[in-house]
Amino acid sequence: MVAPAARKSRQARVVWGDRVVTVGGDAPVRIQSMTNTDTVDVIETAIQVKELAQAGSEMVRITVNTPEAAAAVPYVREQLDRMGENVPLVGDFHYNGHRLLTEFPDCAKALSKYRINPGNVGKGDKKDKQFGQMIEAAMQYDKAVRIGVNWGSLDQELLAELMDENSRRAVPWDGRQVMYEALITSAISSARRAEEMGLNGDQIILSCKVSGVQDLVAVYRGLSARCDYALHLGLTEAGMGTKGTVASAAALSILLQDGIGDTIRVSLTPQPGEARTQEVVVASEILQAMGMRSFVPSVTACPGCGRTTSTTFQELARDIDQHLRSQMPVWRVKYPGVEKMKVAVMGCIVNGPGESKHADIGISLPGNGESPAAPVFIDGEKAMTLRGDRIAQEFHEIVQAYVER
Ligand code: SF4
């Protein structure tokens, strides 16, 4: 699989202790996520950050919305450090970030990156000053920033200016184009302003989030053509379940295929009882499906049809998939490269042997009316045929032996 050529961006460094997460440049596309706990609840927040990090989130954003939350941030960091979790924390600031970063220096130090929303950093004369205070904190403590514009909280003064300008055009743009321009202008002009204040441009990451797939594609194509800052991609408020997953995958894949995007977040609304980590799993699957990164061995399985009247192959595919995923924390360290392994579990001999040959290990379970035999292919060659009631167990053992070898 050939990964698309990436747009050349600057490289930011998001650092905590020995852990350096590079974003942009030649770094792989990074995965990030955000907690939904009240940051004041230090233990709950630290536990969720750790869960997200263990699921594969390489940076975790937490809400910093009140003095109490800002005061809690160093304790969240301390808890994580005690748990041996060094994932960098990103502070999500809106409205009062300038005050919180100035009045709570321990919070400013404990975070590795600040998310600044130029749409609500302040109005009129105060805007520049308050934005400047956040940039000064980033410079003082040597932190990266994400200038994150969102069309739900777009700078209204800028939008009004652009609409006014548009009304004087011979052929005015439509409302959507004006909105795109406002998002892009807000992000880029804020970044340039931060650089003028002295912040190293490499340490600036930009995002312009919207909730429609076509809008996101249009905005990021425009944004990427007009600057070389590292870009954070995400379909904001993507929604729940299948809708949110599919919309995020569609939007992010189009842009990633164009080489646009240095870090991604899938903003899923968890369904009741659904783990917050699901958004990290979806983000990882998008990058893996695109051939850009590998996180877990992939299991290819056919959908099954009238040729398979039992669910044996589906159960085997599910069990193998779960087993491989559960082993990864240990295997990743013990068997480097194991995440690139491909396993095929197929329902009959129609496509089974062919698909198995393309995998590192593949098995075709006997379909309806076929002889009760399951050919196994290893590295493209037929290695054996399994028979009897222990086919699933024996295949598990073969996979295990392959990994160890
Ligand atoms: Fe049906 Fe066999 Fe194709 Fe699976 S491999 S979908 S069982 S024909």
PDB file of C-alpha atoms in Angstrom, residues 118-403:
ATOM      1  CA  PRO A 118      -9.108  33.399  18.315  1.00  0.00           C
ATOM      2  CA  GLY A 119     -12.908  33.619  18.087  1.00  0.00           C
ATOM      3  CA  ASN A 120     -13.322  34.119  21.822  1.00  0.00           C
ATOM      4  CA  VAL A 121      -9.992  35.399  23.078  1.00  0.00           C
ATOM      5  CA  GLY A 122     -11.461  38.870  23.550  1.00  0.00           C
ATOM      6  CA  LYS A 123     -13.211  41.681  21.731  1.00  0.00           C
ATOM      7  CA  GLY A 124     -12.133  45.064  20.372  1.00  0.00           C
ATOM      8  CA  ASP A 125      -9.030  46.573  21.973  1.00  0.00           C
ATOM      9  CA  LYS A 126      -8.709  43.710  24.426  1.00  0.00           C
ATOM     10  CA  LYS A 127      -8.386  41.055  21.728  1.00  0.00           C
ATOM     11  CA  ASP A 128      -4.765  41.733  20.850  1.00  0.00           C
ATOM     12  CA  LYS A 129      -3.683  42.136  24.447  1.00  0.00           C
ATOM     13  CA  GLN A 130      -5.351  38.944  25.677  1.00  0.00           C
ATOM     14  CA  PHE A 131      -4.124  36.912  22.722  1.00  0.00           C
ATOM     15  CA  GLY A 132      -0.663  38.341  23.406  1.00  0.00           C
ATOM     16  CA  GLN A 133      -0.765  37.203  27.022  1.00  0.00           C
ATOM     17  CA  MET A 134      -1.358  33.615  25.927  1.00  0.00           C
ATOM     18  CA  ILE A 135       1.419  33.781  23.361  1.00  0.00           C
ATOM     19  CA  GLU A 136       3.756  35.228  25.991  1.00  0.00           C
ATOM     20  CA  ALA A 137       3.007  32.273  28.277  1.00  0.00           C
ATOM     21  CA  ALA A 138       3.809  29.895  25.402  1.00  0.00           C
ATOM     22  CA  MET A 139       7.134  31.664  24.822  1.00  0.00           C
ATOM     23  CA  GLN A 140       7.996  31.884  28.506  1.00  0.00           C
ATOM     24  CA  TYR A 141       7.410  28.181  29.144  1.00  0.00           C
ATOM     25  CA  ASP A 142       8.470  26.995  25.686  1.00  0.00           C
ATOM     26  CA  LYS A 143       5.141  25.431  24.736  1.00  0.00           C
ATOM     27  CA  ALA A 144       3.487  24.727  21.415  1.00  0.00           C
ATOM     28  CA  VAL A 145       0.125  26.293  20.610  1.00  0.00           C
ATOM     29  CA  ARG A 146      -2.784  25.311  18.472  1.00  0.00           C
ATOM     30  CA  ILE A 147      -4.663  28.241  17.054  1.00  0.00           C
ATOM     31  CA  GLY A 148      -7.974  26.492  16.724  1.00  0.00           C
ATOM     32  CA  VAL A 149     -10.740  28.248  14.841  1.00  0.00           C
ATOM     33  CA  ASN A 150     -14.202  26.725  14.936  1.00  0.00           C
ATOM     34  CA  TRP A 151     -17.149  27.912  12.931  1.00  0.00           C
ATOM     35  CA  GLY A 152     -19.330  27.641  15.984  1.00  0.00           C
ATOM     36  CA  SER A 153     -17.289  30.367  17.660  1.00  0.00           C
ATOM     37  CA  LEU A 154     -15.907  32.345  14.740  1.00  0.00           C
ATOM     38  CA  ASP A 155     -14.542  35.857  15.305  1.00  0.00           C
ATOM     39  CA  GLN A 156     -17.694  37.906  14.617  1.00  0.00           C
ATOM     40  CA  GLU A 157     -15.812  41.179  14.069  1.00  0.00           C
ATOM     41  CA  LEU A 158     -13.704  39.574  11.368  1.00  0.00           C
ATOM     42  CA  LEU A 159     -16.752  37.956   9.781  1.00  0.00           C
ATOM     43  CA  ALA A 160     -18.576  41.311   9.676  1.00  0.00           C
ATOM     44  CA  GLU A 161     -15.508  42.945   8.063  1.00  0.00           C
ATOM     45  CA  LEU A 162     -15.305  40.256   5.393  1.00  0.00           C
ATOM     46  CA  MET A 163     -19.023  40.442   4.677  1.00  0.00           C
ATOM     47  CA  ASP A 164     -18.695  44.176   4.265  1.00  0.00           C
ATOM     48  CA  GLU A 165     -15.760  43.699   1.884  1.00  0.00           C
ATOM     49  CA  ASN A 166     -17.724  41.082  -0.009  1.00  0.00           C
ATOM     50  CA  SER A 167     -20.658  43.409  -0.545  1.00  0.00           C
ATOM     51  CA  ARG A 168     -18.294  45.748  -2.437  1.00  0.00           C
ATOM     52  CA  ARG A 169     -17.103  42.999  -4.808  1.00  0.00           C
ATOM     53  CA  ALA A 170     -18.253  43.225  -8.432  1.00  0.00           C
ATOM     54  CA  VAL A 171     -19.295  39.562  -8.191  1.00  0.00           C
ATOM     55  CA  PRO A 172     -19.860  38.803  -4.512  1.00  0.00           C
ATOM     56  CA  TRP A 173     -18.948  35.397  -3.107  1.00  0.00           C
ATOM     57  CA  ASP A 174     -21.704  33.229  -1.715  1.00  0.00           C
ATOM     58  CA  GLY A 175     -22.153  33.094   2.046  1.00  0.00           C
ATOM     59  CA  ARG A 176     -20.234  29.843   2.403  1.00  0.00           C
ATOM     60  CA  GLN A 177     -17.177  31.191   0.641  1.00  0.00           C
ATOM     61  CA  VAL A 178     -17.181  34.195   2.962  1.00  0.00           C
ATOM     62  CA  MET A 179     -17.372  31.822   5.935  1.00  0.00           C
ATOM     63  CA  TYR A 180     -14.443  29.751   4.624  1.00  0.00           C
ATOM     64  CA  GLU A 181     -12.425  32.901   4.100  1.00  0.00           C
ATOM     65  CA  ALA A 182     -13.219  34.076   7.634  1.00  0.00           C
ATOM     66  CA  LEU A 183     -12.073  30.760   9.135  1.00  0.00           C
ATOM     67  CA  ILE A 184      -8.840  30.709   7.155  1.00  0.00           C
ATOM     68  CA  THR A 185      -8.079  34.386   7.688  1.00  0.00           C
ATOM     69  CA  SER A 186      -8.723  34.125  11.413  1.00  0.00           C
ATOM     70  CA  ALA A 187      -6.316  31.183  11.763  1.00  0.00           C
ATOM     71  CA  ILE A 188      -3.522  32.534   9.566  1.00  0.00           C
ATOM     72  CA  SER A 189      -3.647  36.145  10.752  1.00  0.00           C
ATOM     73  CA  SER A 190      -3.557  34.980  14.386  1.00  0.00           C
ATOM     74  CA  ALA A 191      -0.559  32.778  13.634  1.00  0.00           C
ATOM     75  CA  ARG A 192       1.270  35.631  11.909  1.00  0.00           C
ATOM     76  CA  ARG A 193       0.465  37.895  14.862  1.00  0.00           C
ATOM     77  CA  ALA A 194       1.914  35.292  17.248  1.00  0.00           C
ATOM     78  CA  GLU A 195       5.079  35.147  15.148  1.00  0.00           C
ATOM     79  CA  GLU A 196       5.343  38.937  15.189  1.00  0.00           C
ATOM     80  CA  MET A 197       5.173  38.741  18.972  1.00  0.00           C
ATOM     81  CA  GLY A 198       8.181  36.430  18.896  1.00  0.00           C
ATOM     82  CA  LEU A 199       6.724  32.924  18.993  1.00  0.00           C
ATOM     83  CA  ASN A 200       8.649  30.460  16.844  1.00  0.00           C
ATOM     84  CA  GLY A 201       6.343  29.655  13.902  1.00  0.00           C
ATOM     85  CA  ASP A 202       7.372  26.002  14.052  1.00  0.00           C
ATOM     86  CA  GLN A 203       5.536  25.778  17.349  1.00  0.00           C
ATOM     87  CA  ILE A 204       2.212  26.851  15.838  1.00  0.00           C
ATOM     88  CA  ILE A 205      -0.374  24.311  14.737  1.00  0.00           C
ATOM     89  CA  LEU A 206      -3.545  25.495  13.023  1.00  0.00           C
ATOM     90  CA  SER A 207      -7.040  24.107  12.788  1.00  0.00           C
ATOM     91  CA  CYS A 208     -10.272  25.352  11.202  1.00  0.00           C
ATOM     92  CA  LYS A 209     -13.000  22.991  12.290  1.00  0.00           C
ATOM     93  CA  VAL A 210     -16.456  22.730  10.789  1.00  0.00           C
ATOM     94  CA  SER A 211     -19.055  19.999  11.036  1.00  0.00           C
ATOM     95  CA  GLY A 212     -19.831  19.347   7.349  1.00  0.00           C
ATOM     96  CA  VAL A 213     -17.651  17.006   5.292  1.00  0.00           C
ATOM     97  CA  GLN A 214     -17.566  19.113   2.110  1.00  0.00           C
ATOM     98  CA  ASP A 215     -17.048  22.305   4.128  1.00  0.00           C
ATOM     99  CA  LEU A 216     -14.091  20.770   5.962  1.00  0.00           C
ATOM    100  CA  VAL A 217     -12.478  19.633   2.719  1.00  0.00           C
ATOM    101  CA  ALA A 218     -12.916  23.068   1.124  1.00  0.00           C
ATOM    102  CA  VAL A 219     -11.599  24.957   4.153  1.00  0.00           C
ATOM    103  CA  TYR A 220      -8.505  22.779   4.635  1.00  0.00           C
ATOM    104  CA  ARG A 221      -7.630  22.806   0.949  1.00  0.00           C
ATOM    105  CA  GLY A 222      -7.674  26.606   1.134  1.00  0.00           C
ATOM    106  CA  LEU A 223      -5.826  26.743   4.437  1.00  0.00           C
ATOM    107  CA  SER A 224      -3.103  24.303   3.404  1.00  0.00           C
ATOM    108  CA  ALA A 225      -2.415  26.227   0.187  1.00  0.00           C
ATOM    109  CA  ARG A 226      -1.871  29.481   2.071  1.00  0.00           C
ATOM    110  CA  CYS A 227       0.530  28.513   4.834  1.00  0.00           C
ATOM    111  CA  ASP A 228       3.050  25.899   5.904  1.00  0.00           C
ATOM    112  CA  TYR A 229       2.053  25.608   9.575  1.00  0.00           C
ATOM    113  CA  ALA A 230       1.345  22.081  10.811  1.00  0.00           C
ATOM    114  CA  LEU A 231      -2.382  21.365  10.580  1.00  0.00           C
ATOM    115  CA  HIS A 232      -4.702  19.654  13.023  1.00  0.00           C
ATOM    116  CA  LEU A 233      -7.656  17.991  11.288  1.00  0.00           C
ATOM    117  CA  GLY A 234     -10.992  17.152  12.724  1.00  0.00           C
ATOM    118  CA  LEU A 235     -14.631  17.243  11.826  1.00  0.00           C
ATOM    119  CA  THR A 236     -16.050  19.048  14.813  1.00  0.00           C
ATOM    120  CA  GLU A 237     -19.226  17.742  16.429  1.00  0.00           C
ATOM    121  CA  ALA A 238     -19.137  14.754  14.070  1.00  0.00           C
ATOM    122  CA  GLY A 239     -21.979  13.132  15.983  1.00  0.00           C
ATOM    123  CA  MET A 240     -22.741   9.740  17.405  1.00  0.00           C
ATOM    124  CA  GLY A 241     -22.001   6.176  16.428  1.00  0.00           C
ATOM    125  CA  THR A 242     -21.984   5.188  12.795  1.00  0.00           C
ATOM    126  CA  LYS A 243     -22.842   8.685  11.535  1.00  0.00           C
ATOM    127  CA  GLY A 244     -19.943  10.325  13.362  1.00  0.00           C
ATOM    128  CA  THR A 245     -17.541   7.557  12.430  1.00  0.00           C
ATOM    129  CA  VAL A 246     -18.418   7.551   8.744  1.00  0.00           C
ATOM    130  CA  ALA A 247     -18.488  11.351   8.425  1.00  0.00           C
ATOM    131  CA  SER A 248     -15.103  11.672  10.133  1.00  0.00           C
ATOM    132  CA  ALA A 249     -13.577   8.888   8.042  1.00  0.00           C
ATOM    133  CA  ALA A 250     -14.894  10.412   4.823  1.00  0.00           C
ATOM    134  CA  ALA A 251     -13.688  13.947   5.588  1.00  0.00           C
ATOM    135  CA  LEU A 252     -10.316  13.036   7.035  1.00  0.00           C
ATOM    136  CA  SER A 253      -9.528  10.461   4.350  1.00  0.00           C
ATOM    137  CA  ILE A 254     -10.063  12.897   1.487  1.00  0.00           C
ATOM    138  CA  LEU A 255      -7.701  15.412   3.086  1.00  0.00           C
ATOM    139  CA  LEU A 256      -5.119  12.864   4.220  1.00  0.00           C
ATOM    140  CA  GLN A 257      -5.072  11.448   0.698  1.00  0.00           C
ATOM    141  CA  ASP A 258      -4.218  14.965  -0.508  1.00  0.00           C
ATOM    142  CA  GLY A 259      -1.331  14.930   1.978  1.00  0.00           C
ATOM    143  CA  ILE A 260      -3.123  17.476   4.197  1.00  0.00           C
ATOM    144  CA  GLY A 261      -3.107  16.949   7.962  1.00  0.00           C
ATOM    145  CA  ASP A 262      -0.396  16.436  10.562  1.00  0.00           C
ATOM    146  CA  THR A 263      -2.548  15.421  13.516  1.00  0.00           C
ATOM    147  CA  ILE A 264      -6.148  14.244  13.722  1.00  0.00           C
ATOM    148  CA  ARG A 265      -8.961  13.991  16.182  1.00  0.00           C
ATOM    149  CA  VAL A 266     -12.215  12.131  15.660  1.00  0.00           C
ATOM    150  CA  SER A 267     -14.821  14.011  17.710  1.00  0.00           C
ATOM    151  CA  LEU A 268     -17.367  11.311  18.456  1.00  0.00           C
ATOM    152  CA  THR A 269     -20.235  11.805  20.843  1.00  0.00           C
ATOM    153  CA  PRO A 270     -20.067   8.643  22.967  1.00  0.00           C
ATOM    154  CA  GLN A 271     -23.317   6.716  23.142  1.00  0.00           C
ATOM    155  CA  PRO A 272     -24.455   5.881  26.679  1.00  0.00           C
ATOM    156  CA  GLY A 273     -22.084   3.235  27.983  1.00  0.00           C
ATOM    157  CA  GLU A 274     -19.657   3.600  25.067  1.00  0.00           C
ATOM    158  CA  ALA A 275     -16.010   4.098  26.012  1.00  0.00           C
ATOM    159  CA  ARG A 276     -14.473   7.499  25.348  1.00  0.00           C
ATOM    160  CA  THR A 277     -11.556   5.623  23.810  1.00  0.00           C
ATOM    161  CA  GLN A 278     -13.701   4.691  20.796  1.00  0.00           C
ATOM    162  CA  GLU A 279     -12.711   7.950  19.097  1.00  0.00           C
ATOM    163  CA  VAL A 280      -9.042   6.978  19.373  1.00  0.00           C
ATOM    164  CA  VAL A 281      -9.780   3.533  17.929  1.00  0.00           C
ATOM    165  CA  VAL A 282     -11.580   5.141  14.971  1.00  0.00           C
ATOM    166  CA  ALA A 283      -8.720   7.615  14.391  1.00  0.00           C
ATOM    167  CA  SER A 284      -6.195   4.748  14.447  1.00  0.00           C
ATOM    168  CA  GLU A 285      -8.306   2.683  12.046  1.00  0.00           C
ATOM    169  CA  ILE A 286      -8.530   5.597   9.607  1.00  0.00           C
ATOM    170  CA  LEU A 287      -4.746   6.002   9.510  1.00  0.00           C
ATOM    171  CA  GLN A 288      -4.194   2.259   9.272  1.00  0.00           C
ATOM    172  CA  ALA A 289      -6.797   1.830   6.511  1.00  0.00           C
ATOM    173  CA  MET A 290      -5.119   4.690   4.608  1.00  0.00           C
ATOM    174  CA  GLY A 291      -1.794   2.855   4.843  1.00  0.00           C
ATOM    175  CA  MET A 292      -0.250   5.779   6.725  1.00  0.00           C
ATOM    176  CA  ARG A 293       0.440   4.098  10.058  1.00  0.00           C
ATOM    177  CA  SER A 294       0.142   0.637  11.584  1.00  0.00           C
ATOM    178  CA  PHE A 295      -1.058   0.102  15.139  1.00  0.00           C
ATOM    179  CA  VAL A 296      -2.418  -3.433  15.342  1.00  0.00           C
ATOM    180  CA  PRO A 297      -2.219  -6.473  13.058  1.00  0.00           C
ATOM    181  CA  SER A 298      -5.106  -6.342  10.613  1.00  0.00           C
ATOM    182  CA  VAL A 299      -7.613  -9.153  10.288  1.00  0.00           C
ATOM    183  CA  THR A 300      -9.214  -9.545   6.880  1.00  0.00           C
ATOM    184  CA  ALA A 301     -12.507 -11.392   7.017  1.00  0.00           C
ATOM    185  CA  CYS A 302     -15.165 -11.952   4.389  1.00  0.00           C
ATOM    186  CA  PRO A 303     -18.756 -10.940   5.112  1.00  0.00           C
ATOM    187  CA  GLY A 304     -20.034 -14.514   4.805  1.00  0.00           C
ATOM    188  CA  CYS A 305     -22.893 -15.527   2.552  1.00  0.00           C
ATOM    189  CA  GLY A 306     -25.131 -18.488   1.761  1.00  0.00           C
ATOM    190  CA  ARG A 307     -22.056 -20.692   1.420  1.00  0.00           C
ATOM    191  CA  THR A 308     -21.430 -20.369   5.179  1.00  0.00           C
ATOM    192  CA  THR A 309     -24.334 -21.523   7.262  1.00  0.00           C
ATOM    193  CA  SER A 310     -22.450 -21.482  10.574  1.00  0.00           C
ATOM    194  CA  THR A 311     -20.942 -18.523  12.402  1.00  0.00           C
ATOM    195  CA  THR A 312     -17.689 -20.364  13.121  1.00  0.00           C
ATOM    196  CA  PHE A 313     -15.515 -18.232  10.849  1.00  0.00           C
ATOM    197  CA  GLN A 314     -17.026 -14.993  12.184  1.00  0.00           C
ATOM    198  CA  GLU A 315     -16.322 -16.112  15.740  1.00  0.00           C
ATOM    199  CA  LEU A 316     -12.770 -17.082  14.812  1.00  0.00           C
ATOM    200  CA  ALA A 317     -12.203 -13.728  13.067  1.00  0.00           C
ATOM    201  CA  ARG A 318     -13.535 -11.852  16.098  1.00  0.00           C
ATOM    202  CA  ASP A 319     -11.508 -13.933  18.575  1.00  0.00           C
ATOM    203  CA  ILE A 320      -8.285 -13.565  16.618  1.00  0.00           C
ATOM    204  CA  ASP A 321      -8.854  -9.819  16.252  1.00  0.00           C
ATOM    205  CA  GLN A 322      -9.515  -9.403  19.984  1.00  0.00           C
ATOM    206  CA  HIS A 323      -6.542 -11.588  20.884  1.00  0.00           C
ATOM    207  CA  LEU A 324      -4.142  -9.641  18.655  1.00  0.00           C
ATOM    208  CA  ARG A 325      -5.364  -6.295  20.005  1.00  0.00           C
ATOM    209  CA  SER A 326      -5.143  -7.413  23.616  1.00  0.00           C
ATOM    210  CA  GLN A 327      -1.565  -8.614  23.162  1.00  0.00           C
ATOM    211  CA  MET A 328      -0.302  -5.434  21.520  1.00  0.00           C
ATOM    212  CA  PRO A 329       0.904  -3.546  24.633  1.00  0.00           C
ATOM    213  CA  VAL A 330       3.402  -6.395  25.236  1.00  0.00           C
ATOM    214  CA  TRP A 331       3.994  -7.487  21.648  1.00  0.00           C
ATOM    215  CA  ARG A 332       4.722  -3.955  20.439  1.00  0.00           C
ATOM    216  CA  VAL A 333       7.790  -3.920  22.669  1.00  0.00           C
ATOM    217  CA  LYS A 334       8.728  -7.584  22.383  1.00  0.00           C
ATOM    218  CA  TYR A 335       8.145  -8.109  18.651  1.00  0.00           C
ATOM    219  CA  PRO A 336       8.747  -4.804  16.818  1.00  0.00           C
ATOM    220  CA  GLY A 337       6.903  -4.693  13.500  1.00  0.00           C
ATOM    221  CA  VAL A 338       4.167  -7.099  14.620  1.00  0.00           C
ATOM    222  CA  GLU A 339       1.597  -4.334  14.058  1.00  0.00           C
ATOM    223  CA  LYS A 340       2.131  -4.695  10.308  1.00  0.00           C
ATOM    224  CA  MET A 341       1.066  -8.356  10.336  1.00  0.00           C
ATOM    225  CA  LYS A 342      -1.954  -9.331   8.230  1.00  0.00           C
ATOM    226  CA  VAL A 343      -4.222 -12.251   9.084  1.00  0.00           C
ATOM    227  CA  ALA A 344      -7.074 -13.527   6.909  1.00  0.00           C
ATOM    228  CA  VAL A 345     -10.008 -15.509   8.236  1.00  0.00           C
ATOM    229  CA  MET A 346     -12.318 -16.526   5.415  1.00  0.00           C
ATOM    230  CA  GLY A 347     -15.614 -18.367   5.225  1.00  0.00           C
ATOM    231  CA  CYS A 348     -15.003 -20.791   2.350  1.00  0.00           C
ATOM    232  CA  ILE A 349     -12.650 -21.734  -0.469  1.00  0.00           C
ATOM    233  CA  VAL A 350     -14.115 -19.349  -3.070  1.00  0.00           C
ATOM    234  CA  ASN A 351     -11.967 -16.384  -2.008  1.00  0.00           C
ATOM    235  CA  GLY A 352     -10.355 -17.961   1.040  1.00  0.00           C
ATOM    236  CA  PRO A 353      -7.086 -19.328  -0.380  1.00  0.00           C
ATOM    237  CA  GLY A 354      -6.567 -16.275  -2.611  1.00  0.00           C
ATOM    238  CA  GLU A 355      -7.070 -13.832   0.257  1.00  0.00           C
ATOM    239  CA  SER A 356      -4.965 -16.030   2.559  1.00  0.00           C
ATOM    240  CA  LYS A 357      -2.041 -15.853   0.140  1.00  0.00           C
ATOM    241  CA  HIS A 358      -2.076 -12.046   0.348  1.00  0.00           C
ATOM    242  CA  ALA A 359      -1.923 -12.208   4.154  1.00  0.00           C
ATOM    243  CA  ASP A 360       0.964 -13.320   6.384  1.00  0.00           C
ATOM    244  CA  ILE A 361      -1.274 -16.080   7.728  1.00  0.00           C
ATOM    245  CA  GLY A 362      -4.665 -17.026   6.400  1.00  0.00           C
ATOM    246  CA  ILE A 363      -7.243 -19.704   6.933  1.00  0.00           C
ATOM    247  CA  SER A 364     -10.337 -20.698   4.953  1.00  0.00           C
ATOM    248  CA  LEU A 365     -12.897 -22.426   7.079  1.00  0.00           C
ATOM    249  CA  PRO A 366     -14.990 -25.053   5.353  1.00  0.00           C
ATOM    250  CA  GLY A 367     -18.086 -23.596   3.741  1.00  0.00           C
ATOM    251  CA  ASN A 368     -21.465 -25.207   3.356  1.00  0.00           C
ATOM    252  CA  GLY A 369     -21.098 -28.464   1.403  1.00  0.00           C
ATOM    253  CA  GLU A 370     -17.270 -28.343   1.368  1.00  0.00           C
ATOM    254  CA  SER A 371     -15.115 -31.085   2.855  1.00  0.00           C
ATOM    255  CA  PRO A 372     -14.485 -30.379   6.578  1.00  0.00           C
ATOM    256  CA  ALA A 373     -10.947 -29.114   6.055  1.00  0.00           C
ATOM    257  CA  ALA A 374      -9.396 -25.670   6.636  1.00  0.00           C
ATOM    258  CA  PRO A 375      -6.327 -24.886   4.528  1.00  0.00           C
ATOM    259  CA  VAL A 376      -3.824 -22.573   6.250  1.00  0.00           C
ATOM    260  CA  PHE A 377      -1.423 -20.378   4.284  1.00  0.00           C
ATOM    261  CA  ILE A 378       1.703 -18.910   5.817  1.00  0.00           C
ATOM    262  CA  ASP A 379       3.724 -16.304   3.941  1.00  0.00           C
ATOM    263  CA  GLY A 380       1.788 -17.032   0.778  1.00  0.00           C
ATOM    264  CA  GLU A 381       2.344 -20.805   0.779  1.00  0.00           C
ATOM    265  CA  LYS A 382      -0.040 -23.528   1.817  1.00  0.00           C
ATOM    266  CA  ALA A 383       1.439 -24.759   5.094  1.00  0.00           C
ATOM    267  CA  MET A 384      -1.117 -27.261   6.410  1.00  0.00           C
ATOM    268  CA  THR A 385      -4.748 -28.265   6.519  1.00  0.00           C
ATOM    269  CA  LEU A 386      -6.604 -28.264   9.824  1.00  0.00           C
ATOM    270  CA  ARG A 387      -9.430 -30.683  10.524  1.00  0.00           C
ATOM    271  CA  GLY A 388     -11.694 -31.669  13.397  1.00  0.00           C
ATOM    272  CA  ASP A 389     -13.113 -29.695  16.345  1.00  0.00           C
ATOM    273  CA  ARG A 390      -9.922 -27.897  17.325  1.00  0.00           C
ATOM    274  CA  ILE A 391      -9.476 -25.807  14.176  1.00  0.00           C
ATOM    275  CA  ALA A 392      -9.941 -22.502  16.026  1.00  0.00           C
ATOM    276  CA  GLN A 393      -7.558 -23.379  18.875  1.00  0.00           C
ATOM    277  CA  GLU A 394      -4.933 -24.725  16.474  1.00  0.00           C
ATOM    278  CA  PHE A 395      -5.142 -21.599  14.328  1.00  0.00           C
ATOM    279  CA  HIS A 396      -4.642 -19.450  17.447  1.00  0.00           C
ATOM    280  CA  GLU A 397      -1.501 -21.503  18.237  1.00  0.00           C
ATOM    281  CA  ILE A 398      -0.218 -21.085  14.677  1.00  0.00           C
ATOM    282  CA  VAL A 399      -0.689 -17.313  14.857  1.00  0.00           C
ATOM    283  CA  GLN A 400       1.058 -17.174  18.236  1.00  0.00           C
ATOM    284  CA  ALA A 401       3.985 -19.258  16.938  1.00  0.00           C
ATOM    285  CA  TYR A 402       4.253 -17.015  13.856  1.00  0.00           C
ATOM    286  CA  VAL A 403       4.483 -13.897  16.008  1.00  0.00           C
TER     287      VAL A 403
END
